N, CA and C of each residue as an Amber inpcrd file, in Angstrom:
protein
   534
  64.9190000 -30.7190000 -39.7750000  64.8470000 -29.6190000 -40.7120000
  65.8610000 -28.5650000 -40.4010000  65.9780000 -27.6580000 -41.3340000
  66.9130000 -26.5510000 -41.1760000  66.2710000 -25.4420000 -40.3560000
  67.0860000 -24.6200000 -39.6840000  66.5310000 -23.4970000 -38.9270000
  65.7650000 -22.5460000 -39.8410000  64.7330000 -21.9210000 -39.3060000
  63.8760000 -21.0180000 -40.0560000  64.4690000 -19.6210000 -40.2000000
  65.3170000 -19.2330000 -39.2940000  65.8020000 -17.8600000 -39.2470000
  66.3330000 -17.4090000 -40.6030000  65.8680000 -16.2550000 -41.0650000
  66.3160000 -15.6690000 -42.3190000  65.5330000 -16.1530000 -43.5270000
  64.8320000 -17.2630000 -43.4360000  64.1150000 -17.8190000 -44.5840000
  62.7310000 -17.2200000 -44.7430000  62.2170000 -16.5770000 -43.7170000
  60.8840000 -15.9830000 -43.7850000  60.9510000 -14.5060000 -44.1630000
  62.1520000 -13.9650000 -44.3240000  62.3210000 -12.5270000 -44.5010000
  61.4720000 -11.9580000 -45.6310000  61.3820000 -12.6240000 -46.7800000
  60.6210000 -12.0920000 -47.8990000  59.1820000 -12.5610000 -47.9520000
  58.7830000 -13.4160000 -47.0400000  57.4540000 -14.0040000 -47.1010000
  56.3560000 -12.9700000 -46.8970000  56.4970000 -12.1190000 -45.9080000
  55.4770000 -11.1000000 -45.6350000  55.2860000 -10.2060000 -46.8630000
  56.3680000  -9.7820000 -47.4870000  56.2820000  -8.9260000 -48.6720000
  55.6060000  -9.6600000 -49.8260000  55.9410000 -10.9540000 -50.0110000
  55.3140000 -11.7360000 -51.0780000  53.8100000 -11.8530000 -50.8370000
  53.4100000 -12.1230000 -49.6050000  51.9840000 -12.2300000 -49.2730000
  51.2930000 -10.8980000 -49.5740000  51.8900000  -9.7890000 -49.1360000
  51.2840000  -8.4770000 -49.3470000  51.1420000  -8.1580000 -50.8340000
  52.1670000  -8.4430000 -51.6220000  52.1340000  -8.1710000 -53.0600000
  51.1080000  -9.0540000 -53.7620000  51.1140000 -10.3300000 -53.4480000
  50.2000000 -11.2740000 -54.0910000  48.7640000 -11.0020000 -53.6910000
  48.5240000 -10.7570000 -52.4190000  47.1640000 -10.5450000 -51.9250000
  46.5320000  -9.2930000 -52.5290000  47.3370000  -8.3120000 -52.8910000
  46.8080000  -7.0850000 -53.4820000  46.0460000  -7.3740000 -54.7730000
  46.3560000  -8.4730000 -55.4330000  45.6680000  -8.8550000 -56.6770000
  44.3290000  -9.5350000 -56.4160000  44.0600000  -9.8950000 -55.1610000
  42.8410000 -10.6180000 -54.8100000  41.9680000  -9.7970000 -53.8680000
  41.7520000  -8.5600000 -54.2490000  40.9210000  -7.6730000 -53.4480000
  39.6200000  -7.4200000 -54.1990000  38.5620000  -7.1000000 -53.4650000
  37.2820000  -6.7500000 -54.0570000  36.8530000  -5.4160000 -53.4720000
  36.7850000  -4.4070000 -54.2980000  36.4400000  -3.0540000 -53.8400000
  37.3550000  -2.5990000 -52.7110000  38.6290000  -2.9190000 -52.8050000
  39.6090000  -2.5020000 -51.8120000  39.6060000  -3.3170000 -50.5350000
  38.7830000  -4.3670000 -50.4840000  38.7030000  -5.2070000 -49.2910000
  39.2150000  -6.6030000 -49.6150000  39.8320000  -7.2630000 -48.6310000
  40.3210000  -8.6260000 -48.8860000  39.1750000  -9.6110000 -49.0450000
  39.3560000 -10.5630000 -49.9460000  38.3890000 -11.6490000 -50.0870000
  38.6530000 -12.6780000 -49.0040000  37.6130000 -13.2520000 -48.4200000
  37.8260000 -14.2640000 -47.3850000  38.4250000 -15.5310000 -47.9860000
  39.2030000 -16.2480000 -47.1900000  39.8050000 -17.4780000 -47.6710000
  40.3190000 -18.3410000 -46.5420000  40.9250000 -19.4540000 -46.9170000
  41.5520000 -20.3640000 -45.9690000  42.9570000 -20.6720000 -46.4680000
  43.7930000 -21.1610000 -45.5670000  45.1840000 -21.4720000 -45.9010000
  45.4130000 -22.9560000 -45.6160000  45.9730000 -23.6580000 -46.6010000
  46.3470000 -25.0540000 -46.4350000  47.8710000 -25.1270000 -46.4910000
  48.4760000 -25.7520000 -45.5070000  49.9250000 -25.9350000 -45.4860000
  50.2370000 -27.2300000 -44.7530000  51.4130000 -27.7460000 -44.9680000
  51.7340000 -29.0270000 -44.3510000  52.1890000 -28.8710000 -42.9000000
  53.1550000 -28.0000000 -42.6590000  53.7350000 -27.8000000 -41.3260000
  52.9410000 -26.7180000 -40.5910000  52.5480000 -26.9510000 -39.3350000
  51.7990000 -25.9280000 -38.6070000  52.6380000 -24.6810000 -38.3300000
  51.9650000 -23.5480000 -38.3330000  52.6330000 -22.2900000 -37.9850000
  52.8280000 -22.2290000 -36.4710000  53.6500000 -21.3020000 -36.0470000
  53.9100000 -21.1210000 -34.6190000  52.6340000 -20.7720000 -33.8510000
  51.6600000 -20.1800000 -34.5240000  50.4210000 -19.8020000 -33.8490000
  49.6150000 -21.0180000 -33.3920000  49.8940000 -22.2120000 -33.9220000
  49.2050000 -23.4200000 -33.4540000  49.5120000 -23.7110000 -31.9830000
  50.7110000 -23.3780000 -31.5530000  51.0590000 -23.5880000 -30.1400000
  50.1740000 -22.7120000 -29.2650000  50.0110000 -21.4590000 -29.6640000
  49.1720000 -20.5550000 -28.8820000  47.7070000 -20.9680000 -28.9340000
  47.2360000 -21.4310000 -30.1030000  45.8260000 -21.8230000 -30.2360000
  45.4830000 -23.0030000 -29.3310000  46.3790000 -23.9850000 -29.2720000
  46.1000000 -25.1900000 -28.4730000  46.6120000 -25.0760000 -27.0470000
  47.4320000 -24.0460000 -26.7970000  48.0950000 -23.8780000 -25.4970000
  48.8770000 -25.1340000 -25.1330000  49.4880000 -25.7550000 -26.1560000
  50.1560000 -27.0320000 -25.9290000  51.3140000 -27.2120000 -26.8970000
  52.4970000 -27.2810000 -26.3780000  53.6480000 -27.6120000 -27.2130000
  54.2190000 -28.9620000 -26.8240000  53.6070000 -29.6140000 -25.8330000
  54.1880000 -30.8710000 -25.3480000  53.4230000 -32.1110000 -25.7710000
  52.2130000 -31.9690000 -26.3140000  51.4410000 -33.1410000 -26.7400000
  51.0240000 -33.9880000 -25.5650000  51.2180000 -35.3060000 -25.6730000
  50.9180000 -36.2490000 -24.5920000  49.4770000 -36.1720000 -24.1200000
  48.5610000 -35.9980000 -25.0660000  47.1210000 -36.0120000 -24.7820000
  46.6940000 -34.9770000 -23.7520000  47.3970000 -33.8780000 -23.6890000
  47.0080000 -32.7880000 -22.8020000  45.6180000 -32.3030000 -23.2060000
  44.7220000 -32.0450000 -22.2520000  43.3760000 -31.5750000 -22.6160000
  43.4500000 -30.2710000 -23.4010000  42.6160000 -30.1780000 -24.4200000
  42.5340000 -28.9580000 -25.2140000  41.6720000 -27.9310000 -24.5000000
  41.8450000 -26.6490000 -24.8230000  40.9390000 -25.6460000 -24.2630000
  39.4860000 -25.9720000 -24.6220000  38.5460000 -25.5240000 -23.8020000
  37.1300000 -25.8510000 -23.9870000  36.5530000 -25.3530000 -25.3080000
  37.1330000 -24.3050000 -25.8890000  36.5830000 -23.7660000 -27.1310000
  37.1160000 -24.4830000 -28.3740000  37.8610000 -25.5590000 -28.1870000
  38.3840000 -26.3440000 -29.3010000  37.4270000 -27.4830000 -29.6450000
  37.5400000 -27.9900000 -30.8640000  36.7660000 -29.1280000 -31.3390000
  37.7670000 -30.1770000 -31.7890000  37.5500000 -31.4360000 -31.4120000
  38.4410000 -32.5030000 -31.8480000  38.5240000 -33.5950000 -30.8090000
  39.0090000 -34.7360000 -31.2440000  39.0500000 -35.8690000 -30.3320000
  40.4620000 -36.3980000 -30.0900000  41.4360000 -35.9710000 -30.8960000
  42.7840000 -36.5060000 -30.7430000  43.7900000 -35.3630000 -30.6020000
  44.5610000 -35.3770000 -29.5110000  45.6120000 -34.3910000 -29.2610000
  46.8000000 -35.1370000 -28.6600000  47.3940000 -35.9920000 -29.4580000
  48.4600000 -36.8380000 -28.9410000  49.8630000 -36.2960000 -29.2220000
  50.0400000 -35.5980000 -30.3510000  51.3700000 -35.1060000 -30.7280000
  51.5800000 -33.6660000 -30.2700000  52.8290000 -33.3350000 -29.9860000
  53.1490000 -31.9310000 -29.7660000  53.0710000 -31.2220000 -31.1130000
  52.8870000 -29.9170000 -31.0840000  52.8250000 -29.1260000 -32.3080000
  54.2350000 -29.0110000 -32.8680000  54.4470000 -29.5520000 -34.0630000
  55.7680000 -29.5220000 -34.7090000  55.8350000 -28.3440000 -35.6650000
  56.3640000 -27.2440000 -35.1920000  56.4740000 -26.0420000 -36.0100000
  57.8460000 -25.9880000 -36.6670000  58.0260000 -25.0860000 -37.6500000
  59.3710000 -24.9090000 -38.2010000  60.3480000 -24.5640000 -37.0800000
  61.5490000 -25.1010000 -37.1530000  62.5380000 -24.8530000 -36.1010000
  62.9250000 -23.3900000 -36.0620000  62.9270000 -22.8430000 -34.8660000
  63.3930000 -21.4750000 -34.6740000  64.3650000 -21.4760000 -33.5050000
  65.2900000 -20.5310000 -33.5050000  66.2370000 -20.4810000 -32.3950000
  65.6170000 -19.9700000 -31.1060000  64.3660000 -19.5640000 -31.1530000
  63.6930000 -19.0740000 -29.9630000  62.2030000 -19.3260000 -30.0860000
  61.4840000 -19.2120000 -29.0030000  60.0370000 -19.3980000 -29.0530000
  59.3950000 -18.1920000 -29.7350000  58.1790000 -18.3530000 -30.2920000
  57.5400000 -17.2270000 -30.9580000  57.2480000 -16.0670000 -30.0150000
  57.0840000 -16.3780000 -28.7400000  56.7730000 -15.3230000 -27.7810000
  58.0010000 -14.4780000 -27.4180000  59.1960000 -14.9670000 -27.7550000
  60.3990000 -14.2620000 -27.3200000  60.6780000 -13.0040000 -28.1270000
  60.0410000 -12.8700000 -29.3040000  60.2700000 -11.6800000 -30.1060000
  61.5680000 -11.7240000 -30.8910000  62.2420000 -12.8410000 -30.9190000
  63.4680000 -12.9740000 -31.7030000  63.1670000 -12.8860000 -33.1860000
  64.1990000 -12.7730000 -34.0320000  63.9800000 -12.5150000 -35.4540000
  63.1710000 -13.5880000 -36.1760000  63.4470000 -14.8560000 -36.0000000
  62.7170000 -15.8890000 -36.7510000  61.2680000 -15.9860000 -36.2990000
  61.0280000 -15.9540000 -34.9930000  59.6640000 -16.0020000 -34.4980000
  58.8620000 -14.7940000 -34.9470000  59.4990000 -13.6320000 -34.9550000
  58.8390000 -12.3970000 -35.3800000  58.5070000 -12.4500000 -36.8760000
  59.4430000 -12.9040000 -37.7130000  59.1910000 -13.0080000 -39.1550000
  58.0470000 -13.9700000 -39.4320000  58.0360000 -15.0770000 -38.7320000
  56.9850000 -16.0700000 -38.9290000  55.6300000 -15.5040000 -38.5450000
  55.5430000 -14.8350000 -37.3970000  54.2680000 -14.2690000 -36.9580000
  53.8170000 -13.1620000 -37.8880000  54.7400000 -12.3740000 -38.4350000
  54.3670000 -11.3270000 -39.3970000  53.7410000 -11.9310000 -40.6470000
  54.2430000 -13.0830000 -41.0970000  53.6660000 -13.7540000 -42.2640000
  52.2440000 -14.2190000 -41.9550000  52.0330000 -14.8190000 -40.7780000
  50.6900000 -15.2520000 -40.3780000  49.7700000 -14.0370000 -40.2650000
  50.2330000 -12.9610000 -39.6570000  49.4310000 -11.7440000 -39.5200000
  49.0250000 -11.1940000 -40.8930000  49.9430000 -11.2530000 -41.8670000
  49.6210000 -10.7780000 -43.2210000  48.5430000 -11.6380000 -43.8640000
  48.6140000 -12.9590000 -43.6910000  47.5820000 -13.8370000 -44.2370000
  46.2180000 -13.5010000 -43.6380000  46.1860000 -13.2230000 -42.3370000
  44.9290000 -12.8560000 -41.6740000  44.4460000 -11.5000000 -42.1800000
  45.3580000 -10.5620000 -42.3150000  45.0050000  -9.2190000 -42.8100000
  44.3350000  -9.3130000 -44.1800000  44.7740000 -10.2450000 -44.9920000
  44.2290000 -10.3840000 -46.3430000  43.1490000 -11.4580000 -46.4410000
  42.4840000 -11.7660000 -45.3430000  41.2640000 -12.5390000 -45.4240000
  41.2900000 -13.9710000 -44.9520000  42.4220000 -14.5050000 -44.5020000
  42.4530000 -15.8970000 -44.0330000  41.5670000 -16.0440000 -42.8060000
  40.6340000 -16.9890000 -42.8520000  39.7300000 -17.2470000 -41.7320000
  40.1070000 -18.5050000 -40.9680000  40.8830000 -19.3920000 -41.6450000
  41.2630000 -20.6460000 -41.0000000  42.5430000 -21.1730000 -41.6470000
  43.3110000 -21.9040000 -40.8500000  44.5050000 -22.6070000 -41.3150000
  44.2620000 -24.1050000 -41.1490000  44.6480000 -24.8970000 -42.1460000
  44.5180000 -26.3500000 -42.0980000  45.8780000 -26.9620000 -42.3720000
  46.3080000 -27.8720000 -41.4870000  47.6260000 -28.5020000 -41.6330000
  47.5170000 -30.0060000 -41.4250000  48.5960000 -30.6900000 -41.7450000
  48.7290000 -32.1210000 -41.5020000  49.9100000 -32.3320000 -40.5750000
  50.9040000 -33.0420000 -41.0180000  52.2030000 -33.2340000 -40.3820000
  52.1740000 -34.0380000 -39.0880000  51.4540000 -33.5770000 -38.0880000
  51.4210000 -34.2640000 -36.7990000  50.2490000 -35.2410000 -36.7990000
  50.5080000 -36.5110000 -37.1150000  49.4640000 -37.5160000 -37.3230000
  48.5840000 -37.7400000 -36.1010000  49.0920000 -37.4310000 -34.9280000
  48.3600000 -37.6910000 -33.6970000  47.4570000 -36.5600000 -33.2650000
  47.0930000 -35.6490000 -34.1520000  46.2000000 -34.5420000 -33.8210000
  45.0870000 -34.4510000 -34.8620000  43.8770000 -34.1290000 -34.4090000
  42.7820000 -33.8670000 -35.3570000  41.8970000 -32.7190000 -34.8800000
  42.4280000 -31.8330000 -34.0960000  41.6370000 -30.7820000 -33.4710000
  41.5840000 -29.4940000 -34.2930000  40.6140000 -28.6460000 -33.9340000
  40.5100000 -27.2670000 -34.4230000  40.3750000 -26.3760000 -33.1980000
  41.2030000 -25.3540000 -33.1150000  41.1500000 -24.4050000 -32.0010000
  41.1680000 -22.9770000 -32.5530000  40.3640000 -22.0880000 -31.9790000
  40.3930000 -20.6910000 -32.4170000  41.4990000 -19.9240000 -31.7060000
  41.9710000 -18.8940000 -32.3750000  42.9570000 -17.9910000 -31.7870000
  42.6640000 -16.5970000 -32.3050000  42.6390000 -15.6340000 -31.4110000
  42.4290000 -14.2610000 -31.8480000  43.7220000 -13.6990000 -32.4130000
  43.6590000 -13.2670000 -33.6630000  44.7810000 -12.6170000 -34.3380000
  44.2300000 -11.3550000 -34.9770000  44.8140000 -10.2270000 -34.6740000
  44.3770000  -8.9340000 -35.2250000  42.8710000  -8.7320000 -35.0220000
  42.4050000  -9.0290000 -33.8160000  41.0050000  -8.8600000 -33.4200000
  40.0370000  -9.7010000 -34.2530000  40.5250000 -10.8040000 -34.8210000
  39.6780000 -11.7320000 -35.5800000  39.8900000 -13.1380000 -35.0380000
  38.8070000 -13.9170000 -34.9890000  38.9100000 -15.3050000 -34.5440000
  39.3490000 -16.1580000 -35.7390000  40.5490000 -16.7150000 -35.6430000
  41.1200000 -17.5220000 -36.7220000  41.2330000 -18.9590000 -36.2270000
  40.6570000 -19.8950000 -36.9760000  40.6780000 -21.2980000 -36.5860000
  41.9360000 -21.9790000 -37.0940000  42.5150000 -22.8030000 -36.2430000
  43.7140000 -23.5840000 -36.5490000  43.3200000 -25.0540000 -36.4590000
  43.3570000 -25.7680000 -37.5840000  42.8570000 -27.1380000 -37.6360000
  43.9170000 -28.1170000 -38.1340000  43.8660000 -29.3190000 -37.5850000
  44.6870000 -30.4420000 -38.0400000  43.8240000 -31.3890000 -38.8590000
  44.4840000 -32.1900000 -39.6970000  43.7840000 -33.1470000 -40.5430000
  43.3890000 -34.4120000 -39.8140000  44.2840000 -35.2450000 -39.4860000
  44.1830000 -36.5420000 -38.8230000  45.0150000 -37.4950000 -39.6690000
  45.4380000 -38.5890000 -39.0960000  46.1930000 -39.5820000 -39.8640000
  45.2190000 -40.3260000 -40.7660000  45.3550000 -40.1140000 -42.0730000
  44.3690000 -40.6560000 -43.0060000  44.8190000 -41.9290000 -43.7050000
  46.1020000 -42.1770000 -43.7960000  46.5810000 -43.3110000 -44.5850000
  47.2210000 -44.3950000 -43.7490000  47.8960000 -45.2840000 -44.4330000
  48.5160000 -46.4230000 -43.7550000  50.0260000 -46.3240000 -43.7270000
  50.6060000 -45.3180000 -44.3390000  52.0380000 -45.0860000 -44.2350000
  52.3170000 -44.1710000 -43.0600000  53.5770000 -43.9000000 -42.8190000
  53.9320000 -43.0050000 -41.7300000  53.6950000 -43.6470000 -40.3760000
  53.6590000 -42.8440000 -39.3540000  53.5290000 -43.3660000 -37.9980000
  52.0950000 -43.2610000 -37.5060000  51.7510000 -44.1230000 -36.5840000
  50.4560000 -44.0980000 -35.9020000  50.6700000 -43.6550000 -34.4690000
  49.6320000 -43.1390000 -33.8760000  49.6180000 -42.9360000 -32.4340000
  48.4750000 -43.7920000 -31.9020000  48.4650000 -44.0070000 -30.6290000
  47.4430000 -44.8680000 -30.0220000  46.0320000 -44.4050000 -30.3730000
  45.8320000 -43.1080000 -30.4320000  44.4920000 -42.5660000 -30.6580000
  44.1180000 -42.4290000 -32.1300000  45.0070000 -42.7960000 -33.0520000
  44.6740000 -42.6770000 -34.4750000  44.6690000 -44.0220000 -35.1770000
  44.4030000 -45.0780000 -34.4360000  44.2890000 -46.3980000 -35.0650000
  43.1090000 -46.4300000 -36.0310000  42.0340000 -45.6870000 -35.7140000
  40.9140000 -45.5460000 -36.6350000  41.2790000 -44.4020000 -37.5800000
  41.4610000 -44.7390000 -38.8360000  41.8700000 -43.7290000 -39.8140000
  40.7090000 -42.8070000 -40.1440000  41.0530000 -41.6120000 -40.5660000
  40.0470000 -40.6390000 -40.9610000  40.7180000 -39.4790000 -41.6590000
  39.9370000 -38.5600000 -42.1320000  40.4790000 -37.3820000 -42.8110000
  39.5950000 -36.1800000 -42.5270000  40.2250000 -35.0360000 -42.3490000
  39.4620000 -33.7990000 -42.1680000  38.9440000 -33.3660000 -43.5300000
  37.6690000 -33.1560000 -43.5960000  37.0190000 -32.6760000 -44.8040000
  36.7780000 -31.1760000 -44.6350000  36.8860000 -30.4360000 -45.7320000
  36.6630000 -28.9920000 -45.7020000  35.7290000 -28.6490000 -46.8590000
  34.6150000 -28.0270000 -46.5310000  33.6580000 -27.6070000 -47.5430000
  33.6000000 -26.0870000 -47.5290000  33.8460000 -25.4740000 -48.6760000
  33.8220000 -24.0190000 -48.7960000  32.6410000 -23.6120000 -49.6600000
  31.8930000 -22.6330000 -49.1960000  30.7910000 -22.0770000 -49.9720000
  30.9270000 -20.5650000 -49.9540000  30.9240000 -19.9650000 -51.1480000
  31.0580000 -18.5190000 -51.2150000  29.8990000 -17.9270000 -51.9940000
  29.2660000 -16.9350000 -51.3900000  28.2300000 -16.1430000 -52.0430000
  28.6380000 -14.6960000 -51.8800000  28.8440000 -14.0350000 -52.9900000
  29.3950000 -12.6810000 -53.0090000  30.7170000 -12.7060000 -52.2560000
  30.8620000 -11.8760000 -51.2440000  32.1110000 -11.8540000 -50.4680000
  31.9650000 -12.5690000 -49.1330000  30.9320000 -13.3890000 -48.9880000
  30.7230000 -14.1450000 -47.7600000  31.2050000 -15.5790000 -47.9580000
  32.0770000 -16.0350000 -47.0990000  32.6120000 -17.3890000 -47.1730000
  32.1280000 -18.1900000 -45.9730000  31.5550000 -19.3570000 -46.2410000
  31.1750000 -20.2920000 -45.1910000  32.1340000 -21.4660000 -45.2580000
  32.7300000 -21.8010000 -44.1240000  33.6620000 -22.9190000 -44.0390000
  33.0700000 -23.9440000 -43.0790000  32.8610000 -25.1280000 -43.5800000
  32.3610000 -26.2340000 -42.7650000  33.4350000 -27.3160000 -42.7950000
  33.7740000 -27.8560000 -41.6350000  34.7980000 -28.8920000 -41.5780000
  34.3790000 -29.9850000 -40.5910000  34.8300000 -31.1940000 -40.8630000
  34.5420000 -32.3400000 -40.0090000  35.5730000 -33.4120000 -40.2950000
  35.5970000 -34.4320000 -39.4480000  36.4580000 -35.5880000 -39.6740000
  35.5670000 -36.7460000 -40.1190000  35.9000000 -37.2980000 -41.2790000
  35.2060000 -38.4900000 -41.7860000  36.0840000 -39.6890000 -41.4760000
  35.5740000 -40.5930000 -40.6470000  36.3310000 -41.7810000 -40.2620000
  36.2180000 -42.8620000 -41.3310000  37.1740000 -43.7690000 -41.3140000
  37.2320000 -44.8500000 -42.2880000  35.9470000 -45.6840000 -42.2930000
  35.2930000 -45.7900000 -41.1550000  34.0500000 -46.5740000 -41.0760000
  32.8330000 -45.8040000 -41.5930000  33.0530000 -44.5800000 -42.0900000
  31.9810000 -43.7830000 -42.6740000  31.3520000 -42.7770000 -41.7390000
  31.6270000 -42.8840000 -40.4540000  31.0110000 -41.9360000 -39.5150000
  31.6720000 -40.5610000 -39.6130000  30.9280000 -39.5720000 -39.1560000
  31.3530000 -38.1820000 -39.2170000  31.4430000 -37.6620000 -37.7930000
  32.5880000 -37.0690000 -37.4220000  32.7610000 -36.5400000 -36.0700000
  33.3140000 -35.1160000 -36.1270000  33.1750000 -34.4420000 -35.0190000
  33.8220000 -33.1380000 -34.8040000  33.5000000 -32.1110000 -35.8850000
  32.2210000 -31.9680000 -36.2090000  31.8170000 -30.9890000 -37.2270000
  31.9010000 -29.5760000 -36.6460000  32.2990000 -28.6380000 -37.4830000
  32.4950000 -27.2530000 -37.0600000  32.1140000 -26.3290000 -38.2120000
  31.3880000 -25.2830000 -37.9090000  31.0610000 -24.2420000 -38.8770000
  31.8820000 -23.0150000 -38.5260000  32.6890000 -22.5710000 -39.4560000
  33.5690000 -21.4160000 -39.2250000  33.0040000 -20.2150000 -39.9720000
């Protein structure tokens, strides 16, 4: 892929402008974010950028952690404070400010975990899907196909997020209530 630097510059402003239309009594409505490529915050949530089945932190849920977190390319790590990492983190912070409670991604077929990360004094869950189909690449731990299911229930301004992995054989694993 192409470097991220400079491409995130307008993203924070777009999120802020768009989110202003989805407020209730001046407060953000709760929600979730679905995207294909994981944000840089996934590295911090899993404490793992190298993959190779490194054990996940104890507060994570999931059974497969084989791939490294493949984030958009940046000329520096997100912790370095460089321009691309900073722009990317500002976009994630804006999504959280406007009610995002969880992020769901695909891309890295060898991962199916969910890990929490504190962002702006809120616990935000970062979840992977799992390799669900027969195209693309497999990892040793994803020979059994499955898919992350997400169930959203909203009553007034309260959002309940329930997620689990449904395996091809019909079994349900790694259920989590967010």
